[in-house]
mmCIF file of C-alpha atoms in Angstrom:
data_model
loop_
_atom_site.group_PDB
_atom_site.id
_atom_site.type_symbol
_atom_site.label_atom_id
_atom_site.label_comp_id
_atom_site.label_asym_id
_atom_site.label_seq_id
_atom_site.Cartn_x
_atom_site.Cartn_y
_atom_site.Cartn_z
ATOM 1 C CA MET N 11 192.485 206.189 112.910
ATOM 2 C CA VAL N 12 192.913 208.579 115.837
ATOM 3 C CA ALA N 13 194.419 212.042 116.217
ATOM 4 C CA THR N 14 195.179 213.364 119.678
ATOM 5 C CA THR N 15 194.709 217.150 119.378
ATOM 6 C CA SER N 16 192.042 219.168 117.601
ATOM 7 C CA ILE N 17 194.756 220.751 115.437
ATOM 8 C CA LEU N 18 196.194 217.426 114.298
ATOM 9 C CA GLY N 19 192.660 216.143 113.822
ATOM 10 C CA ASP N 20 191.866 218.986 111.440
ATOM 11 C CA ILE N 21 195.109 218.576 109.497
ATOM 12 C CA THR N 22 194.601 214.827 109.173
ATOM 13 C CA ALA N 23 190.956 215.252 108.133
ATOM 14 C CA ASN N 24 192.134 217.386 105.220
ATOM 15 C CA LEU N 25 194.384 214.544 104.060
ATOM 16 C CA ILE N 26 191.900 211.670 104.212
ATOM 17 C CA ASN N 27 188.809 213.443 102.820
ATOM 18 C CA GLY N 28 186.476 210.983 104.536
ATOM 19 C CA THR N 29 188.265 207.955 103.089
ATOM 20 C CA VAL N 30 188.725 206.419 106.544
ATOM 21 C CA THR N 31 187.119 207.015 109.922
ATOM 22 C CA LEU N 32 188.978 209.558 112.036
ATOM 23 C CA THR N 33 188.434 210.144 115.754
ATOM 24 C CA THR N 34 189.931 213.209 117.433
ATOM 25 C CA ILE N 35 190.474 212.770 121.158
ATOM 26 C CA MET N 36 190.732 216.403 122.304
ATOM 27 C CA PRO N 37 187.866 218.707 121.332
ATOM 28 C CA PRO N 38 188.244 222.337 120.272
ATOM 29 C CA GLY N 39 189.094 224.514 123.265
ATOM 30 C CA ALA N 40 190.840 221.730 125.200
ATOM 31 C CA ASP N 41 194.285 222.597 126.546
ATOM 32 C CA PRO N 42 196.463 219.623 125.514
ATOM 33 C CA HIS N 43 198.724 220.188 128.524
ATOM 34 C CA GLU N 44 195.847 219.607 130.959
ATOM 35 C CA PHE N 45 193.463 217.318 129.060
ATOM 36 C CA GLU N 46 192.345 214.134 130.819
ATOM 37 C CA PRO N 47 190.937 211.323 128.626
ATOM 38 C CA SER N 48 187.780 209.415 129.442
ATOM 39 C CA ALA N 49 187.745 205.645 129.742
ATOM 40 C CA ARG N 50 186.057 205.448 126.333
ATOM 41 C CA GLN N 51 188.770 207.597 124.769
ATOM 42 C CA VAL N 52 191.474 205.401 126.297
ATOM 43 C CA ALA N 53 189.782 202.373 124.742
ATOM 44 C CA THR N 54 189.589 204.179 121.393
ATOM 45 C CA LEU N 55 193.309 204.893 121.463
ATOM 46 C CA ARG N 56 194.212 201.328 122.348
ATOM 47 C CA SER N 57 192.053 199.865 119.581
ATOM 48 C CA ALA N 58 193.212 202.209 116.798
ATOM 49 C CA ASP N 59 195.236 201.079 113.791
ATOM 50 C CA LEU N 60 197.092 204.423 113.595
ATOM 51 C CA ILE N 61 197.487 207.281 116.084
ATOM 52 C CA ILE N 62 198.661 210.714 114.957
ATOM 53 C CA ALA N 63 200.152 212.532 117.954
ATOM 54 C CA ASN N 64 202.284 215.588 118.550
ATOM 55 C CA GLY N 65 204.747 214.132 121.055
ATOM 56 C CA LEU N 66 207.541 216.066 122.770
ATOM 57 C CA GLY N 67 205.575 215.908 126.021
ATOM 58 C CA LEU N 68 202.576 217.898 124.760
ATOM 59 C CA GLU N 69 199.988 215.210 125.508
ATOM 60 C CA GLU N 70 201.120 214.898 129.126
ATOM 61 C CA SER N 71 198.162 212.874 130.390
ATOM 62 C CA LEU N 72 198.166 210.526 127.391
ATOM 63 C CA GLU N 73 201.779 209.355 127.541
ATOM 64 C CA ASP N 74 201.044 206.134 129.463
ATOM 65 C CA VAL N 75 198.029 205.387 127.283
ATOM 66 C CA LEU N 76 200.000 205.920 124.076
ATOM 67 C CA GLN N 77 202.761 203.643 125.317
ATOM 68 C CA ALA N 78 200.199 200.970 126.177
ATOM 69 C CA ALA N 79 198.683 201.333 122.716
ATOM 70 C CA VAL N 80 202.083 200.799 121.107
ATOM 71 C CA GLU N 81 202.558 197.691 123.237
ATOM 72 C CA ASP N 82 199.159 196.515 121.940
ATOM 73 C CA GLY N 83 200.486 196.817 118.378
ATOM 74 C CA VAL N 84 199.035 200.214 117.444
ATOM 75 C CA VAL N 85 201.146 202.307 115.052
ATOM 76 C CA LEU N 86 201.998 205.640 116.678
ATOM 77 C CA LEU N 87 203.266 208.603 114.656
ATOM 78 C CA GLU N 88 204.550 211.478 116.779
ATOM 79 C CA VAL N 89 205.170 214.304 114.335
ATOM 80 C CA GLY N 90 206.920 216.712 116.714
ATOM 81 C CA PRO N 91 210.240 214.866 117.022
ATOM 82 C CA GLU N 92 210.427 214.469 113.218
ATOM 83 C CA VAL N 93 210.132 218.144 112.176
ATOM 84 C CA ASN N 94 213.392 219.531 113.571
ATOM 85 C CA PRO N 95 212.074 220.614 116.990
ATOM 86 C CA LEU N 96 213.574 223.631 118.719
ATOM 87 C CA PRO N 97 215.354 223.173 122.055
ATOM 88 C CA LEU N 98 214.055 224.690 125.258
ATOM 89 C CA ALA N 99 216.254 226.256 127.889
ATOM 90 C CA ALA N 100 215.983 223.106 129.997
ATOM 91 C CA ALA N 101 218.644 220.618 128.932
ATOM 92 C CA GLY N 102 217.416 217.720 126.867
ATOM 93 C CA GLU N 103 213.928 219.120 126.239
ATOM 94 C CA HIS N 104 212.318 220.392 123.062
ATOM 95 C CA ASP N 105 209.494 222.834 122.461
ATOM 96 C CA PRO N 106 206.365 220.835 121.570
ATOM 97 C CA HIS N 107 204.469 223.690 119.845
ATOM 98 C CA VAL N 108 205.613 222.731 116.342
ATOM 99 C CA TRP N 109 202.224 223.455 114.698
ATOM 100 C CA LEU N 110 202.725 227.223 115.113
ATOM 101 C CA ASP N 111 205.086 227.016 112.137
ATOM 102 C CA PRO N 112 203.140 226.100 108.975
ATOM 103 C CA VAL N 113 206.350 225.140 107.165
ATOM 104 C CA ARG N 114 206.910 222.430 109.740
ATOM 105 C CA MET N 115 203.306 221.375 109.268
ATOM 106 C CA ILE N 116 204.073 220.780 105.587
ATOM 107 C CA GLU N 117 206.684 218.323 106.835
ATOM 108 C CA ALA N 118 204.069 216.857 109.187
ATOM 109 C CA VAL N 119 201.691 216.385 106.249
ATOM 110 C CA ASP N 120 204.371 214.385 104.448
ATOM 111 C CA LEU N 121 204.910 212.249 107.550
ATOM 112 C CA ILE N 122 201.201 211.586 107.969
ATOM 113 C CA THR N 123 200.873 210.815 104.267
ATOM 114 C CA ALA N 124 203.673 208.251 104.514
ATOM 115 C CA ALA N 125 201.973 206.645 107.528
ATOM 116 C CA LEU N 126 198.685 206.492 105.632
ATOM 117 C CA THR N 127 200.449 204.853 102.694
ATOM 118 C CA ASP N 128 201.896 202.234 105.024
ATOM 119 C CA LEU N 129 198.391 201.680 106.368
ATOM 120 C CA ASP N 130 196.720 201.325 102.958
ATOM 121 C CA ALA N 131 198.858 201.564 99.824
ATOM 122 C CA SER N 132 195.818 201.166 97.565
ATOM 123 C CA VAL N 133 194.918 204.858 98.064
ATOM 124 C CA ASP N 134 196.959 207.604 96.419
ATOM 125 C CA TRP N 135 197.354 209.618 99.619
ATOM 126 C CA ILE N 136 200.121 211.772 98.141
ATOM 127 C CA ALA N 137 197.836 213.100 95.420
ATOM 128 C CA ASP N 138 195.065 213.717 97.940
ATOM 129 C CA ALA N 139 197.474 215.636 100.194
ATOM 130 C CA ALA N 140 198.812 217.879 97.422
ATOM 131 C CA THR N 141 195.988 220.418 97.691
ATOM 132 C CA TYR N 142 196.408 220.836 101.431
ATOM 133 C CA ARG N 143 200.187 221.137 101.134
ATOM 134 C CA ALA N 144 199.631 223.966 98.666
ATOM 135 C CA GLU N 145 197.249 225.655 101.098
ATOM 136 C CA LEU N 146 199.904 225.511 103.818
ATOM 137 C CA GLN N 147 202.474 227.041 101.489
ATOM 138 C CA THR N 148 200.026 229.829 100.645
ATOM 139 C CA LEU N 149 199.334 230.325 104.356
ATOM 140 C CA ASN N 150 203.021 230.767 105.129
ATOM 141 C CA GLY N 151 203.426 233.393 102.403
ATOM 142 C CA TRP N 152 200.305 235.211 103.575
ATOM 143 C CA ILE N 153 201.551 235.379 107.173
ATOM 144 C CA GLU N 154 204.899 236.735 105.993
ATOM 145 C CA GLN N 155 203.046 239.498 104.142
ATOM 146 C CA GLN N 156 201.036 240.356 107.260
ATOM 147 C CA PHE N 157 204.210 241.508 108.968
ATOM 148 C CA ASP N 158 205.793 243.385 106.064
ATOM 149 C CA SER N 159 204.812 246.665 107.711
ATOM 150 C CA VAL N 160 206.220 245.739 111.135
ATOM 151 C CA ASP N 161 209.738 247.053 111.768
ATOM 152 C CA PRO N 162 211.979 244.005 112.339
ATOM 153 C CA SER N 163 213.514 245.717 115.383
ATOM 154 C CA ALA N 164 210.044 246.033 116.934
ATOM 155 C CA ARG N 165 209.088 242.378 116.505
ATOM 156 C CA VAL N 166 209.111 241.341 120.150
ATOM 157 C CA LEU N 167 206.537 239.160 121.879
ATOM 158 C CA PHE N 168 205.633 238.863 125.560
ATOM 159 C CA THR N 169 203.619 235.657 126.002
ATOM 160 C CA GLY N 170 201.780 233.562 128.565
ATOM 161 C CA HIS N 171 204.015 230.493 128.315
ATOM 162 C CA GLN N 172 206.809 229.276 126.062
ATOM 163 C CA ALA N 173 204.618 228.476 123.078
ATOM 164 C CA PHE N 174 205.644 230.946 120.386
ATOM 165 C CA GLY N 175 209.228 229.918 119.700
ATOM 166 C CA TYR N 176 208.394 228.381 116.313
ATOM 167 C CA PHE N 177 206.196 231.269 115.221
ATOM 168 C CA ALA N 178 208.861 233.757 116.316
ATOM 169 C CA ALA N 179 211.655 231.907 114.537
ATOM 170 C CA ARG N 180 209.680 231.631 111.299
ATOM 171 C CA TYR N 181 208.511 235.245 111.137
ATOM 172 C CA GLY N 182 211.409 237.174 112.640
ATOM 173 C CA PHE N 183 210.087 237.822 116.148
ATOM 174 C CA GLU N 184 211.804 237.516 119.512
ATOM 175 C CA VAL N 185 210.001 236.191 122.587
ATOM 176 C CA VAL N 186 211.432 238.443 125.289
ATOM 177 C CA ALA N 187 209.614 236.936 128.287
ATOM 178 C CA THR N 188 206.826 234.586 129.385
ATOM 179 C CA ILE N 189 204.580 234.653 132.439
ATOM 180 C CA LEU N 190 204.767 230.928 133.057
ATOM 181 C CA PRO N 191 208.283 229.518 133.287
ATOM 182 C CA GLY N 192 208.066 226.669 130.784
ATOM 183 C CA ALA N 193 206.412 225.220 127.694
ATOM 184 C CA THR N 194 203.393 223.930 129.620
ATOM 185 C CA THR N 195 200.432 225.691 131.220
ATOM 186 C CA THR N 196 200.509 223.391 134.253
ATOM 187 C CA VAL N 197 203.428 225.051 136.110
ATOM 188 C CA GLU N 198 202.745 228.208 138.117
ATOM 189 C CA PRO N 199 205.444 230.882 138.523
ATOM 190 C CA SER N 200 207.034 231.452 141.917
ATOM 191 C CA ALA N 201 206.582 234.818 143.613
ATOM 192 C CA SER N 202 210.165 235.773 142.768
ATOM 193 C CA SER N 203 209.902 234.749 139.093
ATOM 194 C CA PHE N 204 206.595 236.606 138.739
ATOM 195 C CA ALA N 205 208.157 239.727 140.229
ATOM 196 C CA ALA N 206 210.997 239.438 137.722
ATOM 197 C CA VAL N 207 208.477 239.193 134.868
ATOM 198 C CA VAL N 208 206.752 242.357 136.139
ATOM 199 C CA GLU N 209 210.104 244.156 136.058
ATOM 200 C CA MET N 210 210.802 242.934 132.504
ATOM 201 C CA LEU N 211 207.396 244.080 131.325
ATOM 202 C CA GLU N 212 207.860 247.465 132.977
ATOM 203 C CA ALA N 213 211.235 247.896 131.304
ATOM 204 C CA SER N 214 209.950 246.878 127.861
ATOM 205 C CA SER N 215 207.896 248.834 125.366
ATOM 206 C CA VAL N 216 205.495 246.014 124.431
ATOM 207 C CA GLN N 217 201.839 246.932 124.043
ATOM 208 C CA ALA N 218 200.355 243.523 124.774
ATOM 209 C CA VAL N 219 200.848 240.223 126.524
ATOM 210 C CA PHE N 220 199.722 237.374 124.263
ATOM 211 C CA THR N 221 198.115 234.453 126.077
ATOM 212 C CA ASP N 222 196.473 231.148 125.173
ATOM 213 C CA ILE N 223 192.711 231.553 125.010
ATOM 214 C CA THR N 224 192.303 228.112 126.645
ATOM 215 C CA GLU N 225 194.166 229.120 129.815
ATOM 216 C CA SER N 226 193.140 231.363 132.712
ATOM 217 C CA GLN N 227 193.786 235.024 132.022
ATOM 218 C CA ALA N 228 194.012 235.893 135.727
ATOM 219 C CA LEU N 229 197.826 235.897 135.954
ATOM 220 C CA ALA N 230 198.149 237.999 132.825
ATOM 221 C CA GLU N 231 195.613 240.509 134.113
ATOM 222 C CA GLN N 232 197.448 240.625 137.446
ATOM 223 C CA LEU N 233 200.726 241.180 135.610
ATOM 224 C CA VAL N 234 199.604 244.098 133.439
ATOM 225 C CA GLY N 235 197.831 245.629 136.424
ATOM 226 C CA GLN N 236 201.197 246.147 138.108
ATOM 227 C CA VAL N 237 202.678 248.134 135.226
ATOM 228 C CA ASP N 238 202.480 251.941 135.127
ATOM 229 C CA ARG N 239 201.238 252.079 131.535
ATOM 230 C CA THR N 240 198.566 250.472 129.433
ATOM 231 C CA VAL N 241 199.389 246.927 128.374
ATOM 232 C CA ASP N 242 196.602 244.793 126.909
ATOM 233 C CA VAL N 243 196.042 241.088 127.476
ATOM 234 C CA VAL N 244 195.419 239.586 124.033
ATOM 235 C CA PRO N 245 194.305 235.938 123.923
ATOM 236 C CA LEU N 246 195.323 233.857 120.898
ATOM 237 C CA TYR N 247 194.370 230.344 119.795
ATOM 238 C CA VAL N 248 197.486 228.377 120.696
ATOM 239 C CA GLY N 249 196.946 224.785 121.792
ATOM 240 C CA ALA N 250 193.539 224.043 120.322
ATOM 241 C CA LEU N 251 191.104 225.067 117.622
ATOM 242 C CA GLY N 252 188.381 227.518 118.462
ATOM 243 C CA PRO N 253 184.649 226.735 118.417
ATOM 244 C CA GLU N 254 182.738 226.614 115.160
ATOM 245 C CA GLY N 255 182.257 230.091 113.760
ATOM 246 C CA SER N 256 185.168 231.578 115.730
ATOM 247 C CA GLY N 257 187.356 232.025 112.670
ATOM 248 C CA ALA N 258 189.862 229.681 114.311
ATOM 249 C CA ASP N 259 187.877 226.459 113.849
ATOM 250 C CA SER N 260 190.444 225.039 111.426
ATOM 251 C CA TYR N 261 194.234 224.998 111.497
ATOM 252 C CA LEU N 262 194.416 227.415 108.570
ATOM 253 C CA GLY N 263 191.885 229.695 110.226
ATOM 254 C CA LEU N 264 193.684 229.546 113.578
ATOM 255 C CA MET N 265 196.977 230.643 112.050
ATOM 256 C CA ARG N 266 195.331 233.455 110.080
ATOM 257 C CA TRP N 267 193.388 234.621 113.133
ATOM 258 C CA ASN N 268 196.524 234.738 115.269
ATOM 259 C CA ALA N 269 198.619 236.501 112.625
ATOM 260 C CA GLU N 270 195.960 239.149 112.019
ATOM 261 C CA THR N 271 195.523 239.711 115.744
ATOM 262 C CA ILE N 272 199.260 240.125 116.321
ATOM 263 C CA ARG N 273 199.584 242.427 113.306
ATOM 264 C CA MET N 274 196.782 244.677 114.535
ATOM 265 C CA VAL N 275 198.521 245.084 117.898
ATOM 266 C CA PHE N 276 201.739 246.176 116.184
ATOM 267 C CA GLU N 277 199.882 248.593 113.913
ATOM 268 C CA ARG N 278 198.362 250.582 116.785
#
């Protein structure tokens, strides 16, 4: 069995408890938008019995490989399209960052559990998944409590790229602007769009620009440097788990780390 991203790998590992062999293609710290697989990883994908992927264009460099694997008879589960994805401004596209909503990840757990049952019905995967589902439900309630002290009218986010739509929708925030123009880190802003973002930041009252820790912080630093007040650049764990010991080396830890970091900015 194979999972594409470090986040999906961690979620899936919690469901199988070592029952089957799991390979995760992208390591912690790897930006899924820019990741390039090795020849060995391509072979691993094409020889798998089940691939757990995000879909919705997140694994940009793996799309051809995943299609080839399907043609080879590999079962591919893309969880993103199945958890009520949010639309992007661009017509016909959806936001791939579904994992930033733990309620949707409960749905993803059910999808993965069903795929595991199809793979091997002799294991009671549903019972094994119950503990992790409960942990996700607890996580969601805990994050809600983190923001109890934040005035709903002040819950605005200024982010590096369009990654926080699900988090914002779940916890009552509004993403007012992004540095990069889309839901991927691979597209640079034009001079005119960057100037417009500077103007929006200047006109806002936000205290921080939240970025993905896996991406370059140079544009964000350039942006806040052009504003006549102090605005911090605050990296979050968005597209990948953090290294061991970071506090974000599991999906549950990543979500807690991000929520605490955002809360502390709003409590200043």
